[in-house]
mmCIF file of C-alpha atoms in Angstrom:
data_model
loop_
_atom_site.group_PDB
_atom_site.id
_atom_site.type_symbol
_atom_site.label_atom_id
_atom_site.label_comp_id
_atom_site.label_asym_id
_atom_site.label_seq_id
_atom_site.Cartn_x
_atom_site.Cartn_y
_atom_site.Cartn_z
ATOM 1 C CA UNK O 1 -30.295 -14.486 39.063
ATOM 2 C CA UNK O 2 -27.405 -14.042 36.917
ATOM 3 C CA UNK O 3 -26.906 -15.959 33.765
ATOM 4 C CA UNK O 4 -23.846 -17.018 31.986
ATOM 5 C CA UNK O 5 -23.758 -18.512 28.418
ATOM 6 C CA UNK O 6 -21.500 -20.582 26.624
ATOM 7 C CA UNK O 7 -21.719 -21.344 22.287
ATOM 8 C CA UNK O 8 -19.203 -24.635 22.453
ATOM 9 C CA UNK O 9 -18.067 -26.752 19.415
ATOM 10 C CA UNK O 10 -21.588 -28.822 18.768
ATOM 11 C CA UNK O 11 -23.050 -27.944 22.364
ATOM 12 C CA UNK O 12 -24.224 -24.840 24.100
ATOM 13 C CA UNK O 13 -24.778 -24.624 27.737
ATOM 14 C CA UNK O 14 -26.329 -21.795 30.182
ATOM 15 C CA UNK O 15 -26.024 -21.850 33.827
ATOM 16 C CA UNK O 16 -27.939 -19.448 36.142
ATOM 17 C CA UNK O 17 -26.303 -18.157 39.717
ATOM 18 C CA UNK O 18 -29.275 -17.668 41.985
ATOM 19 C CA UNK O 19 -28.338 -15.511 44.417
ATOM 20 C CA UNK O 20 -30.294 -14.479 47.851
ATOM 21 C CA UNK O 21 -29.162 -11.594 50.328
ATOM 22 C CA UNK O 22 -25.759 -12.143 49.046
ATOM 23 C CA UNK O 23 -25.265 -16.037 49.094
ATOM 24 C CA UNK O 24 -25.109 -18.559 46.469
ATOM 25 C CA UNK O 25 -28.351 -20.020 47.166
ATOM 26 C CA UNK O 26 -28.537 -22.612 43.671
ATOM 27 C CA UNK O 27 -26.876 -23.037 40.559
ATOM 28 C CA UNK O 28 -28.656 -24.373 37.347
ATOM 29 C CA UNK O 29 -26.692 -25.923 34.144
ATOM 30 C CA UNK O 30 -28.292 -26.685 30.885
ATOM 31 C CA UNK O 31 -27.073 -28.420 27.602
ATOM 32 C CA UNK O 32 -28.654 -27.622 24.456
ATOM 33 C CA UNK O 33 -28.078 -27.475 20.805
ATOM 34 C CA UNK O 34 -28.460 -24.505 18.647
ATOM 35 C CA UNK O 35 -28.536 -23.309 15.061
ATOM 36 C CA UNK O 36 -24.981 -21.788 13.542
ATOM 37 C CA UNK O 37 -26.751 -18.840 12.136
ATOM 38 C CA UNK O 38 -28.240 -18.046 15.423
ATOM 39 C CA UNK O 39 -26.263 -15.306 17.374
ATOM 40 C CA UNK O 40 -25.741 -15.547 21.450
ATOM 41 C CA UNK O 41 -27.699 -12.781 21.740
ATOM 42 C CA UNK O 42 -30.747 -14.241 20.022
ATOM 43 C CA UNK O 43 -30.325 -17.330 22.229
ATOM 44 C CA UNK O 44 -30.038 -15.767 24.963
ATOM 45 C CA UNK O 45 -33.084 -13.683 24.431
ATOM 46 C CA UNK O 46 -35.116 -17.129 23.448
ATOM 47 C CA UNK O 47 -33.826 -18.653 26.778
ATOM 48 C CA UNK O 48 -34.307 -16.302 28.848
ATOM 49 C CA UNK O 49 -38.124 -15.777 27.436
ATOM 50 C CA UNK O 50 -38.793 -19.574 27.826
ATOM 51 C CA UNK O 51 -37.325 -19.600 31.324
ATOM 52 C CA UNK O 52 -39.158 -17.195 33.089
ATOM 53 C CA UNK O 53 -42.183 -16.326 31.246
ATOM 54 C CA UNK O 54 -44.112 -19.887 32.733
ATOM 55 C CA UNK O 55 -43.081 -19.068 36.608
ATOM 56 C CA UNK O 56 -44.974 -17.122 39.285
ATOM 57 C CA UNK O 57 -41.867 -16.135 41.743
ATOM 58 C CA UNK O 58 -39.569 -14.208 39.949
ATOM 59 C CA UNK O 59 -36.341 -12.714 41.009
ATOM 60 C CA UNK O 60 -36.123 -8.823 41.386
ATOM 61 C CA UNK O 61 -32.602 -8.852 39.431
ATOM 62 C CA UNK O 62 -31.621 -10.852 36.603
ATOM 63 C CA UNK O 63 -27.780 -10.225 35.285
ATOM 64 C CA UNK O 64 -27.235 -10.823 31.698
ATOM 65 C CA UNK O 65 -24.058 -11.747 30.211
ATOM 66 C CA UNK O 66 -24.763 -9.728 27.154
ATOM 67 C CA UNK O 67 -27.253 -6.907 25.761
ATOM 68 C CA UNK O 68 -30.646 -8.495 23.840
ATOM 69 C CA UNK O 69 -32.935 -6.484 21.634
ATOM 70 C CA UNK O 70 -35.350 -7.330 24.499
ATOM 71 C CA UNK O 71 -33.978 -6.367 27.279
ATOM 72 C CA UNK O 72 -36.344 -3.424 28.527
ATOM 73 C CA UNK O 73 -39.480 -5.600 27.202
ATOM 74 C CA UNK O 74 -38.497 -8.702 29.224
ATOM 75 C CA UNK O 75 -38.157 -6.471 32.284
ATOM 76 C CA UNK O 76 -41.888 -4.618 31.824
ATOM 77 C CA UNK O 77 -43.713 -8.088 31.153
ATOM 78 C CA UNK O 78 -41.600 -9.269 34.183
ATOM 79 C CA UNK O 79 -42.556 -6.583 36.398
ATOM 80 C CA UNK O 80 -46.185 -6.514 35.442
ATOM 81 C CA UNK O 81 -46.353 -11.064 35.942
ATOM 82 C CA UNK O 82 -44.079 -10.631 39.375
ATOM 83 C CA UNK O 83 -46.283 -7.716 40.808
ATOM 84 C CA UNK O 84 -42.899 -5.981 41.796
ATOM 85 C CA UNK O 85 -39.946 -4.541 39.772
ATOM 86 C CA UNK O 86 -37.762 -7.023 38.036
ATOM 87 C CA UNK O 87 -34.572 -5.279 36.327
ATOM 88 C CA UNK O 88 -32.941 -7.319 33.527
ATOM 89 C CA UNK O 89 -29.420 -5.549 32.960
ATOM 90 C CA UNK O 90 -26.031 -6.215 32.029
ATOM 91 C CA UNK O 91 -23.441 -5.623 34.856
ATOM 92 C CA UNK O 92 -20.650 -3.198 33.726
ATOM 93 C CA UNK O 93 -18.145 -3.209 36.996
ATOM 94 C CA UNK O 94 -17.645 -4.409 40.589
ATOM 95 C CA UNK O 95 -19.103 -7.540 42.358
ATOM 96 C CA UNK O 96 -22.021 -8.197 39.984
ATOM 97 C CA UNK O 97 -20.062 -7.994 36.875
ATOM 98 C CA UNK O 98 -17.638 -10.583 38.935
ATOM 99 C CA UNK O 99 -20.576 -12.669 39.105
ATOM 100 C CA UNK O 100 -21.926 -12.264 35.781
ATOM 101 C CA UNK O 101 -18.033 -13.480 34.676
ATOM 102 C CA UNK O 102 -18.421 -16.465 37.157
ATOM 103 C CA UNK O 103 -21.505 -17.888 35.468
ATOM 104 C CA UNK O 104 -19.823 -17.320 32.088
ATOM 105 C CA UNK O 105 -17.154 -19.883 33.221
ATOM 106 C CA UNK O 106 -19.947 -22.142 34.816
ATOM 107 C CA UNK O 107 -21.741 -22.071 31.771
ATOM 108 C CA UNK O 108 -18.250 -22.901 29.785
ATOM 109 C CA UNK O 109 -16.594 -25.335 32.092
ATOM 110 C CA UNK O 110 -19.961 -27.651 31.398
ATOM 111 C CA UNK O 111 -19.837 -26.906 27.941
ATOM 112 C CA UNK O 112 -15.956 -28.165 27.876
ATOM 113 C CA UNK O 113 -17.209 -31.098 29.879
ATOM 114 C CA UNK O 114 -19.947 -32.666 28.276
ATOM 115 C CA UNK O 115 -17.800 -32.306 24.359
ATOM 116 C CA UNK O 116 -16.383 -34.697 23.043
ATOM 117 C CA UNK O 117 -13.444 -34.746 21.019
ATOM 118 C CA UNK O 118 -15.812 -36.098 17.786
ATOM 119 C CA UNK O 119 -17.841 -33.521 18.158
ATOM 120 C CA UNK O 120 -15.111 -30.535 18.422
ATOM 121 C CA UNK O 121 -14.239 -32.287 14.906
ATOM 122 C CA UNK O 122 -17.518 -32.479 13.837
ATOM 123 C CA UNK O 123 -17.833 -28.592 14.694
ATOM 124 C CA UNK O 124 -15.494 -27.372 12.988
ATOM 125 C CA UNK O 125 -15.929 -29.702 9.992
ATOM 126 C CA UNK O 126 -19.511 -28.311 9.594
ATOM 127 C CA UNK O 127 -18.224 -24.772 9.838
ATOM 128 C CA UNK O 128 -15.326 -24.984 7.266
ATOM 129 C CA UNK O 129 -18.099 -26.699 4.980
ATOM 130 C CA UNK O 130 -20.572 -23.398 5.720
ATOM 131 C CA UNK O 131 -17.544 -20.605 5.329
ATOM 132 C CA UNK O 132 -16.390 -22.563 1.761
ATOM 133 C CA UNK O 133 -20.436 -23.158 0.414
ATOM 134 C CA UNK O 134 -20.089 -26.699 0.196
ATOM 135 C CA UNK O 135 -23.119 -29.031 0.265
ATOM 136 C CA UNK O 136 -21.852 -30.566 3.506
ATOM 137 C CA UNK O 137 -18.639 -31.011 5.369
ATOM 138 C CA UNK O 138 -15.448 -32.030 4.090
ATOM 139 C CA UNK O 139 -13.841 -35.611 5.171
ATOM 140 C CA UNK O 140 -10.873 -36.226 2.477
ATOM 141 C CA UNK O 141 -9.362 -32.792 1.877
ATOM 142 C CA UNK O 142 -6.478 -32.624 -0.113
ATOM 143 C CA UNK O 143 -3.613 -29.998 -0.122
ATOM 144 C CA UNK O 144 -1.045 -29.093 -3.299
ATOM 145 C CA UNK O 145 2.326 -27.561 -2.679
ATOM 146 C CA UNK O 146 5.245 -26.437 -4.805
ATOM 147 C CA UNK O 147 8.614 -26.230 -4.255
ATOM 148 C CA UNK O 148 11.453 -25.283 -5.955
ATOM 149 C CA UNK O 149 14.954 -26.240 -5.044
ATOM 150 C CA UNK O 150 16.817 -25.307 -7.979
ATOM 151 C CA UNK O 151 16.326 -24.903 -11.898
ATOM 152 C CA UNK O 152 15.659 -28.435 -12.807
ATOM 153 C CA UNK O 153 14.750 -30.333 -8.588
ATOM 154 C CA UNK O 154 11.031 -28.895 -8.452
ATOM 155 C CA UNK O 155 8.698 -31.431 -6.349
ATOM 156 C CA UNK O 156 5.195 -31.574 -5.495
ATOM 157 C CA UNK O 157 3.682 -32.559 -1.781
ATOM 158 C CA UNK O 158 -0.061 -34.075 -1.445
ATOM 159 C CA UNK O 159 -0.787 -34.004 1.912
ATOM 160 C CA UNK O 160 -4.246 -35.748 2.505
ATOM 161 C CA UNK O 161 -6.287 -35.150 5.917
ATOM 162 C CA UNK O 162 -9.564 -37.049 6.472
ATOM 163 C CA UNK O 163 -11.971 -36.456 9.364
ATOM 164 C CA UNK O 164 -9.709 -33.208 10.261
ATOM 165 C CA UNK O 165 -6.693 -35.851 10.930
ATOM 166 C CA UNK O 166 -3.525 -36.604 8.735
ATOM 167 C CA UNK O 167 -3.823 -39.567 6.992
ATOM 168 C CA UNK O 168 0.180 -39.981 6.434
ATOM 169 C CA UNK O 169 -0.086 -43.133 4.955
ATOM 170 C CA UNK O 170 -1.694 -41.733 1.588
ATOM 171 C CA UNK O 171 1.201 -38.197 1.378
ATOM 172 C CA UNK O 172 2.679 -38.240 -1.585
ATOM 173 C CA UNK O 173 5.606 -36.398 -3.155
ATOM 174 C CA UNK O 174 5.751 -35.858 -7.126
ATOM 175 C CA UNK O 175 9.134 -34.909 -8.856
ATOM 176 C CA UNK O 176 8.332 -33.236 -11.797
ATOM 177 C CA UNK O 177 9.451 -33.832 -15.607
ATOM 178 C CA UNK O 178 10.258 -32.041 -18.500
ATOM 179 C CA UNK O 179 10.017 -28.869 -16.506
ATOM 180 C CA UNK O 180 12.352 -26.037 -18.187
ATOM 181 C CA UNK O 181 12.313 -24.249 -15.081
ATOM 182 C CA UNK O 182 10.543 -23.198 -12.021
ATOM 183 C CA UNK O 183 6.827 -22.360 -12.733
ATOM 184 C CA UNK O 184 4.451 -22.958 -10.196
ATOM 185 C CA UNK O 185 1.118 -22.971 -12.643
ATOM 186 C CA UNK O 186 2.576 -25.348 -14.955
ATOM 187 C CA UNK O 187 3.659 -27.423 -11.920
ATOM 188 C CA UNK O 188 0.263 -27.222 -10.140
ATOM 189 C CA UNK O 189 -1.217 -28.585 -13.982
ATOM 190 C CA UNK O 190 1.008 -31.515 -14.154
ATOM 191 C CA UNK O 191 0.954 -32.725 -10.803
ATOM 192 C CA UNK O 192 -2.839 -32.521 -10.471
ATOM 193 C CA UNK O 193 -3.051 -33.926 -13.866
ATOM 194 C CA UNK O 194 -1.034 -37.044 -12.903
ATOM 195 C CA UNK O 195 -2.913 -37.349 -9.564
ATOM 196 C CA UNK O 196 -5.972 -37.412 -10.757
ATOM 197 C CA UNK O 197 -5.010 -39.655 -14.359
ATOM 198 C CA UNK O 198 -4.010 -41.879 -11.640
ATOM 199 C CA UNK O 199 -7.538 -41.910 -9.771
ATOM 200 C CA UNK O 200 -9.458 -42.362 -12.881
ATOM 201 C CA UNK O 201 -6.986 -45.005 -14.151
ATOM 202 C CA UNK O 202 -7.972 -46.634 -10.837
ATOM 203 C CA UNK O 203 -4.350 -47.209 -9.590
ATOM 204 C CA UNK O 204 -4.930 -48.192 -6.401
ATOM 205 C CA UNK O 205 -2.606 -45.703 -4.534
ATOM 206 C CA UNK O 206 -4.863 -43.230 -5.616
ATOM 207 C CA UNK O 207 -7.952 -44.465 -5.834
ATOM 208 C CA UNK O 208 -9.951 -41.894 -3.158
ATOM 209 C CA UNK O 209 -11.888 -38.937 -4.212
ATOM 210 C CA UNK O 210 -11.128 -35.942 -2.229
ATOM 211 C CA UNK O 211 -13.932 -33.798 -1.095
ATOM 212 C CA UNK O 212 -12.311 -30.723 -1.532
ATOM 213 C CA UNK O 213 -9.004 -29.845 -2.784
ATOM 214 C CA UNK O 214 -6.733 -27.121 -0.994
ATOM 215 C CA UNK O 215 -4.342 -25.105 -2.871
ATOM 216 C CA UNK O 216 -0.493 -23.356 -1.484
ATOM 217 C CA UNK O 217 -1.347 -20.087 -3.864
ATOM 218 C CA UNK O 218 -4.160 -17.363 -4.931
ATOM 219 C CA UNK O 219 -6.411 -17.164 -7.358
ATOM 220 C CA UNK O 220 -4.451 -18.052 -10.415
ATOM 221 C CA UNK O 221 -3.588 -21.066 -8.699
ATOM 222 C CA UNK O 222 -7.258 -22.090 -8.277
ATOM 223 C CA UNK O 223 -7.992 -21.474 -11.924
ATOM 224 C CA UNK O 224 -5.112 -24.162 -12.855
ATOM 225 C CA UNK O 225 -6.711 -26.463 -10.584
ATOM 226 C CA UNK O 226 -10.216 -25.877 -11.960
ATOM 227 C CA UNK O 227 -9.031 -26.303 -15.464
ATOM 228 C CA UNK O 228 -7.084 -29.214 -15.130
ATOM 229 C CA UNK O 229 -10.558 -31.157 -13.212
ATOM 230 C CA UNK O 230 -12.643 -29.898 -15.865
ATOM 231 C CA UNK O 231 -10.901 -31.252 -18.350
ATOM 232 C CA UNK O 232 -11.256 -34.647 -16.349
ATOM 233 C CA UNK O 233 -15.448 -34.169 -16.065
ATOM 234 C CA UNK O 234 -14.183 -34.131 -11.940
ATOM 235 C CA UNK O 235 -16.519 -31.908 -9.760
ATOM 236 C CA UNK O 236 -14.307 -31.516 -6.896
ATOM 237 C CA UNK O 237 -14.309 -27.950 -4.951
ATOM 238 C CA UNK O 238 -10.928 -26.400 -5.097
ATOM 239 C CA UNK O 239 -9.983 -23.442 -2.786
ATOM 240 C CA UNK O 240 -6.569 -21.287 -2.564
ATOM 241 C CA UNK O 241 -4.445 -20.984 0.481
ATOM 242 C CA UNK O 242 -2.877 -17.075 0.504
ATOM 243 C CA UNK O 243 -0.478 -16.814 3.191
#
C-alpha cells in the first residue's frame, strides 16, 4: 500500500495506492476534517492506526508519505496481527518514492476537488483569526494608510474587506486639516479619530464596526491606533502592517 496525504483549506483527504506484483490493483480516497493544531504527521499516524489495526489481510509493504513517531511500532504490531513481516517505511528514491509522490497528488487533486471556494475563505479566515489571538475570525477588517504628497496634500485611504473580499463601495479617502506638515502618527490620530466620531455619531456612511483594524506602519503606529479607540471606550483589535 502506499499512502499519500493532503491538509487542504477546511478539508483533508488520504488516498491509498494498493499495489500487487507491480500493478495498480485499487485506489482508496477519503475526506475528512481535522484539528489546526494537529500536525500531518500526527494524522497520519491516527489514520494509519485506525485503518489497519481492525483488518486480518494486511499488506507486506506500506509506503508512507512522511516519518511518524510510530513508525517501527506500527510495523511490530503489524507483523505480529499479519503472521508475516509488514514494513512501514518512507521511500527515499526510485520507483516507490515515484509512487509515494503519485498518491500525494491523488490525495491532493481530491482535496482541490471536493473545496469549495467558501471554504478556502473560511480557511484562511479561521487561520488569520488563530495567528492574530482573536476570539474568532475576522469578517470587516479595516486597513489605514498615509500618504504624503507634499507639505500641506497629506490623505488618508480606508480600504474595507469583508468575508476576505473588497467591499469598494465603503473605501474612503480622508484629506487631512490643520496638518503643519507630514507626520504620519498625528495623521493616523486624526483620521481614525474622525472615522470612528463618525461611527459613534451614527452617520450612516460609517456606521459598521470593523472586526479588526489593519495598520500601513510598526509598532508606534499601533499604539496611535490603540489610543485613539480607547479614548472612544471601542474594543476593536488593531494590528501593524511592516513591510
Amino acid at each position: 500500500d502506499i499512502w499519500g496525504l493532503y491538509r487542504g483549506s477546511g478539508k483533508s483527504c488520504y488516498a491509498i495506492l494498493h499495489m500487487e506484483e507491480g500493478n495498480l490493483a485499487g485506489r482508496e480516497t477519503e475526506l475528512f476534517s481535522a484539528p489546526n493544531e494537529e500536525s500531518e504527521a500526527e494524522m497520519l499516524s491516527a489514520l494509519t492506526a485506525q485503518y489497519y489495526l481492525p483488518r486480518a489481510i494486511l499488506p507486506h509493504e506500506i509506503l508512507l508519505p512522511m516519518e511518524t513517531e510510530d513508525c517501527e511500532e506500527l510495523s511490530e504490531v503489524l507483523t505480529k496481527r499479519a503472521g508475516h513481516k509488514v514494513w512501514v517505511h518512507v521511500p527515499q528514491r526510485g520507483e516507490k518514492a515515484e509512487l509515494r509522490a503519485m498518491a500525494q497528488r491523488n490525495a491532493q487533486e481530491e482535496t482541490e476537488r471536493a473545496t469549495t471556494v467558501e471554504e478556502r475563505t473560511a480557511y484562511t479566515l479561521e487561520l488569520l483569526g488563530k495567528m492574530l489571538n482573536l476570539p474568532e475570525p475576522p469578517k470587516r477588517m479595516e486597513s489605514f494608510d498615509i500618504s504624503n504628497t507634499g507639505k500641506s496634500d497629506i490623505v488618508a485611504s480606508m480600504v474595507v474587506y469583508v468575508n476576505a473580499k473588497p467591499l469598494k463601495r465603503d473605501y474612503r479617502r480622508f484629506k487631512l486639516k490643520d496638518m503643519d506638515g507630514p507626520d504620519d502618527y498625528a495623521s493616523m490620530e486624526q483620521v481614525l479619530t474622525r472615522r470612528f466620531r463618525r461611527y459613534l455619531d451614527g452617520d450612516e456612511k460609517f456606521v459598521e464596526k470593523p472586526d479588526l483594524l489593519l495598520i500601513d506602519g510598526g509598532l508606534e503606529h499601533v499604539r496611535v491606533a490603540r489610543r485613539v479607540l480607547e479614548a472612544m471606550a471601542l474594543d476593536i483589535p488593531a494590528f501593524g502592517m511592516v513591510k
